[in-house]
XYZ file of C-alpha atoms in Angstrom:
325
model
C -39.070 -141.322 -6.068
C -38.552 -143.861 -3.194
C -38.833 -146.845 -5.416
C -36.030 -145.648 -7.635
C -34.113 -145.003 -4.769
C -34.611 -148.572 -3.342
C -33.678 -149.831 -6.616
C -30.602 -147.862 -6.883
C -29.703 -148.984 -3.548
C -29.845 -152.434 -4.288
C -27.612 -152.188 -7.274
C -25.041 -150.340 -5.466
C -25.262 -153.242 -2.462
C -24.604 -155.926 -5.075
C -21.736 -154.189 -6.623
C -19.095 -156.494 -4.759
C -20.790 -159.507 -5.957
C -21.214 -158.354 -9.521
C -17.494 -157.393 -9.613
C -16.377 -160.853 -8.233
C -18.776 -162.919 -10.648
C -18.159 -160.674 -13.580
C -14.324 -160.735 -13.144
C -14.122 -164.749 -12.939
C -16.339 -164.709 -16.291
C -14.132 -162.301 -17.885
C -11.017 -164.251 -16.976
C -12.421 -167.523 -18.047
C -13.406 -166.092 -21.447
C -10.012 -164.511 -22.032
C -7.991 -167.573 -21.203
C -10.548 -169.581 -23.539
C -10.438 -167.260 -26.452
C -6.878 -166.272 -26.431
C -5.255 -169.462 -25.384
C -1.673 -169.497 -24.035
C -0.824 -166.662 -22.457
C 2.725 -165.697 -21.012
C 2.940 -167.016 -17.465
C 3.475 -163.189 -16.220
C 0.238 -162.268 -17.570
C -1.718 -165.441 -16.895
C -0.941 -165.641 -13.193
C -1.877 -162.135 -12.030
C -5.173 -162.493 -14.202
C -6.025 -166.006 -12.503
C -4.859 -165.567 -9.061
C -8.075 -163.665 -7.829
C -10.156 -166.328 -9.564
C -8.248 -169.008 -7.542
C -7.678 -167.545 -4.476
C -10.602 -165.268 -3.716
C -13.377 -164.693 -5.936
C -15.195 -167.919 -5.888
C -14.866 -168.058 -1.939
C -16.121 -164.499 -1.511
C -19.335 -165.230 -3.400
C -19.836 -168.357 -1.435
C -19.136 -166.946 1.812
C -21.429 -164.018 1.199
C -24.276 -166.390 0.058
C -23.912 -168.273 3.445
C -23.616 -165.103 5.572
C -24.710 -161.933 3.477
C -23.123 -158.713 4.748
C -26.497 -156.804 4.791
C -26.483 -154.283 7.253
C -24.505 -151.396 8.552
C -21.314 -151.833 10.718
C -22.005 -152.064 14.315
C -19.637 -149.413 14.952
C -18.421 -146.763 12.882
C -16.016 -144.979 15.029
C -14.288 -147.657 17.093
C -10.475 -148.917 16.887
C -11.582 -151.801 15.127
C -12.901 -149.764 12.120
C -9.469 -148.400 11.641
C -7.813 -151.878 11.538
C -10.496 -153.035 9.177
C -12.122 -155.687 11.769
C -15.194 -153.916 12.374
C -18.414 -156.066 12.403
C -21.470 -155.855 10.278
C -24.702 -157.586 11.735
C -24.008 -161.147 10.374
C -21.142 -161.289 12.864
C -18.227 -161.284 10.379
C -15.566 -158.310 10.474
C -13.884 -157.253 7.189
C -11.006 -159.154 8.044
C -12.887 -162.585 8.684
C -14.960 -162.309 5.656
C -11.605 -161.801 3.482
C -10.059 -164.843 5.548
C -12.973 -167.018 5.018
C -12.976 -165.906 1.313
C -9.578 -167.269 0.761
C -10.227 -170.586 2.385
C -13.622 -171.001 0.664
C -11.781 -170.468 -2.613
C -9.248 -172.976 -1.759
C -11.978 -175.677 -1.192
C -14.174 -174.596 -4.153
C -11.574 -174.767 -6.960
C -10.049 -178.475 -6.141
C -13.756 -179.761 -5.672
C -14.562 -178.285 -9.078
C -11.673 -180.040 -10.565
C -12.246 -183.233 -8.990
C -15.913 -183.179 -10.242
C -14.635 -182.440 -14.091
C -11.983 -185.080 -13.464
C -14.991 -187.682 -13.655
C -16.540 -185.941 -16.882
C -13.777 -184.160 -19.223
C -10.747 -184.571 -17.346
C -8.695 -181.735 -15.561
C -7.852 -178.812 -17.791
C -7.166 -175.002 -17.091
C -10.156 -173.717 -19.033
C -12.735 -176.311 -18.061
C -12.069 -175.789 -14.394
C -12.370 -171.949 -14.748
C -15.477 -172.334 -16.460
C -16.854 -174.444 -13.680
C -15.428 -172.030 -10.741
C -17.277 -169.435 -12.879
C -20.669 -171.216 -12.742
C -20.265 -171.891 -9.004
C -19.257 -168.037 -8.372
C -22.208 -166.625 -10.759
C -24.765 -169.167 -8.777
C -23.428 -168.198 -5.278
C -23.455 -164.492 -6.127
C -27.269 -164.877 -7.347
C -28.171 -166.625 -3.918
C -26.128 -164.014 -1.979
C -28.060 -161.097 -3.702
C -31.229 -162.620 -2.866
C -30.568 -163.288 0.706
C -29.390 -159.606 1.025
C -32.681 -158.433 -0.585
C -34.666 -160.702 1.670
C -32.901 -159.871 5.046
C -32.603 -156.178 4.049
C -35.582 -155.028 6.178
C -34.813 -156.995 9.099
C -31.348 -155.806 9.114
C -32.187 -152.029 8.695
C -34.482 -152.343 11.808
C -31.139 -153.118 13.598
C -29.233 -150.639 12.262
C -26.919 -148.704 14.933
C -27.511 -151.636 17.326
C -24.904 -153.807 18.538
C -23.220 -156.533 16.817
C -24.740 -159.881 17.306
C -22.802 -163.171 17.744
C -19.144 -163.610 18.815
C -16.360 -162.614 16.516
C -14.844 -165.622 14.782
C -11.143 -164.274 15.430
C -11.896 -163.169 18.959
C -9.267 -164.662 21.020
C -6.960 -165.437 18.265
C -3.265 -164.521 19.015
C -1.625 -161.920 16.876
C 1.849 -162.733 17.929
C 4.902 -163.154 15.475
C 4.712 -166.808 15.420
C 1.076 -166.778 14.252
C 1.680 -164.099 11.456
C 4.630 -165.917 10.253
C 2.622 -169.018 9.961
C 0.027 -167.334 8.341
C 2.345 -165.717 5.787
C 3.862 -169.030 5.092
C 0.409 -170.724 4.195
C -0.471 -167.687 1.944
C 2.818 -168.361 0.172
C 2.103 -171.906 -0.261
C -1.363 -171.075 -1.641
C -0.095 -168.748 -4.261
C 2.611 -171.204 -5.284
C -0.109 -173.845 -5.630
C -2.210 -171.663 -7.670
C 0.823 -170.355 -9.996
C 1.438 -174.071 -10.638
C -2.533 -174.686 -11.761
C -2.239 -171.328 -13.925
C 0.986 -172.278 -15.894
C -0.867 -175.466 -16.866
C 2.291 -177.917 -15.682
C 0.218 -181.193 -16.158
C 3.460 -183.120 -17.141
C 2.434 -185.463 -14.262
C -1.078 -186.069 -15.341
C -0.449 -186.794 -19.286
C 2.713 -187.884 -20.913
C 2.934 -188.294 -24.591
C 6.137 -189.426 -26.233
C 7.568 -190.866 -29.675
C 9.561 -194.018 -29.293
C 10.902 -196.835 -31.468
C 10.963 -200.616 -30.811
C 14.315 -202.296 -30.422
C 15.169 -205.751 -31.682
C 14.777 -207.149 -28.008
C 11.246 -205.949 -27.463
C 12.460 -202.636 -25.500
C 11.396 -199.095 -26.418
C 13.949 -196.051 -26.848
C 13.515 -192.453 -27.592
C 15.529 -192.522 -30.835
C 15.773 -194.195 -34.244
C 12.602 -192.581 -35.743
C 12.024 -192.757 -39.373
C 12.631 -189.371 -41.050
C 13.229 -190.247 -44.886
C 9.765 -191.523 -46.354
C 9.141 -192.229 -49.911
C 6.087 -190.408 -51.513
C 3.109 -192.887 -51.373
C 4.811 -195.319 -48.929
C 3.486 -195.845 -45.572
C 5.664 -195.222 -42.393
C 4.798 -196.541 -38.883
C 5.495 -194.470 -35.826
C 5.215 -195.620 -32.274
C 3.669 -193.469 -29.487
C 3.181 -193.856 -25.842
C 0.434 -192.275 -23.775
C 0.706 -192.274 -20.162
C -1.685 -190.905 -17.468
C -2.044 -190.707 -13.726
C -5.319 -189.076 -13.060
C -7.958 -191.341 -10.764
C -10.169 -192.074 -13.525
C -9.839 -193.796 -17.061
C -9.459 -191.074 -19.906
C -10.071 -191.222 -23.680
C -7.503 -189.569 -25.703
C -7.456 -188.898 -29.584
C -4.233 -188.800 -31.770
C -4.145 -186.828 -34.868
C -1.128 -187.481 -37.294
C -0.707 -184.293 -39.260
C 1.925 -183.335 -42.038
C 2.848 -179.676 -41.790
C 4.671 -177.533 -44.100
C 6.069 -174.509 -42.260
C 7.659 -171.262 -43.147
C 10.077 -169.425 -40.968
C 12.105 -170.897 -37.951
C 11.878 -171.335 -34.379
C 9.137 -169.270 -32.335
C 8.395 -167.239 -35.620
C 7.597 -170.448 -37.681
C 4.088 -170.575 -38.926
C 2.325 -173.383 -40.590
C 1.280 -172.750 -44.406
C -0.302 -176.068 -45.000
C -1.758 -178.986 -43.131
C -2.431 -182.768 -44.056
C -4.083 -185.136 -41.736
C -2.823 -188.439 -42.376
C -4.116 -190.483 -39.490
C -6.586 -190.198 -36.613
C -7.572 -192.894 -33.843
C -8.783 -192.998 -30.161
C -7.750 -194.987 -27.202
C -8.455 -195.065 -23.592
C -5.890 -195.137 -20.998
C -6.551 -196.402 -17.415
C -5.157 -194.572 -14.496
C -1.310 -195.227 -13.706
C -1.048 -197.086 -17.025
C 0.755 -196.515 -20.215
C -0.325 -197.627 -23.558
C 1.793 -198.095 -26.723
C 0.040 -197.185 -29.890
C 0.820 -197.473 -33.653
C 0.289 -194.657 -36.356
C 0.749 -195.601 -39.941
C 1.109 -192.365 -42.116
C 1.024 -192.258 -45.834
C 2.210 -188.826 -47.281
C 1.045 -187.668 -50.685
C 3.490 -184.538 -51.132
C 7.352 -184.384 -51.229
C 9.774 -182.174 -49.787
C 10.791 -181.162 -46.296
C 7.815 -181.389 -43.873
C 7.104 -181.614 -40.394
C 5.357 -184.619 -38.995
C 3.278 -183.678 -36.012
C 1.227 -185.830 -33.596
C -1.596 -184.104 -31.627
C -2.907 -185.513 -28.529
C -6.374 -184.385 -27.465
C -8.488 -185.460 -24.247
C -11.751 -186.705 -25.575
C -12.424 -185.917 -29.096
C -10.383 -184.013 -31.541
C -11.854 -180.917 -33.359
C -12.502 -180.981 -37.287
C -9.365 -178.911 -37.890
C -6.691 -179.875 -35.259
C -3.562 -177.599 -34.588
C -0.720 -177.299 -32.116
C -2.834 -174.494 -30.120
C -5.767 -176.536 -29.389
C -3.851 -179.697 -28.493
C -3.351 -181.099 -25.012
C 0.032 -182.497 -26.074
C 2.200 -182.365 -29.168
C 5.450 -184.414 -30.154
C 6.778 -183.541 -33.865
C 9.855 -184.214 -35.885
C 11.311 -183.382 -39.206
C 10.932 -185.471 -42.107
C 11.929 -185.534 -45.904
C 9.404 -186.969 -48.391
C 11.261 -188.147 -51.768
């Protein structure tokens, strides 16, 4: 009986870690499988991932909350700042979790930038891996330190509070509020995938004097003839990046947001490497084998392109209507 009680107690003591790690993994899976979600849905889903869950797991791994509160009836309990035997109050743990998350997420993005580039799903996957690992370490440390803490149950809290002596005047609280709003704004920009400053992809034409302009594209192509299109790729990350461009002829039905692709014909595929802060001009030669009104789409991928590319999986897309006669 005692063994069962101990096991159930351990499971209960790790519920917070399981929830934090499970939530990060679930959100990563949803965003990876579903793809582009409306901003109003994606932001609330990912904010806990970017601003709390990974930091909570890391802070708990460093300072596991293994014991009972130092005092169960003092005024600090009513304010949510009661200390546990690790010397951290609830408020301190929450604050440190936000700070640690803000440190963990950019660090994961920086590491991934050297490997696969910065994109939302890979970054979330990296954050999920860090969160799960930290949660496992935290659970192990809780179990290892349980007997020691149990012997000190009911005793006085050890170690000074991290927030001791911190002023709670209006100016301090106002600065804290501004800092939180800035963090939320940064996280919102990351979730919405606004990477225009990182990678730019555009269609241009070369003029007689060797300049480039965003007009004058060929829209009439004879069946079986080859047309050339000039594409610009510019990136501003810290490392060189390899891109793959796929030229695809699409037959669409419907209009606007309700348009669906009925048929796809791949006309060209090539790879190029762009150095940081540089732009490259590439030429794509396409030779259609069908006639009629079509959409010529150029799909840009970071790294290799999938066997069956489409707009949903592409990093950037430019397209124009063409008539093949």
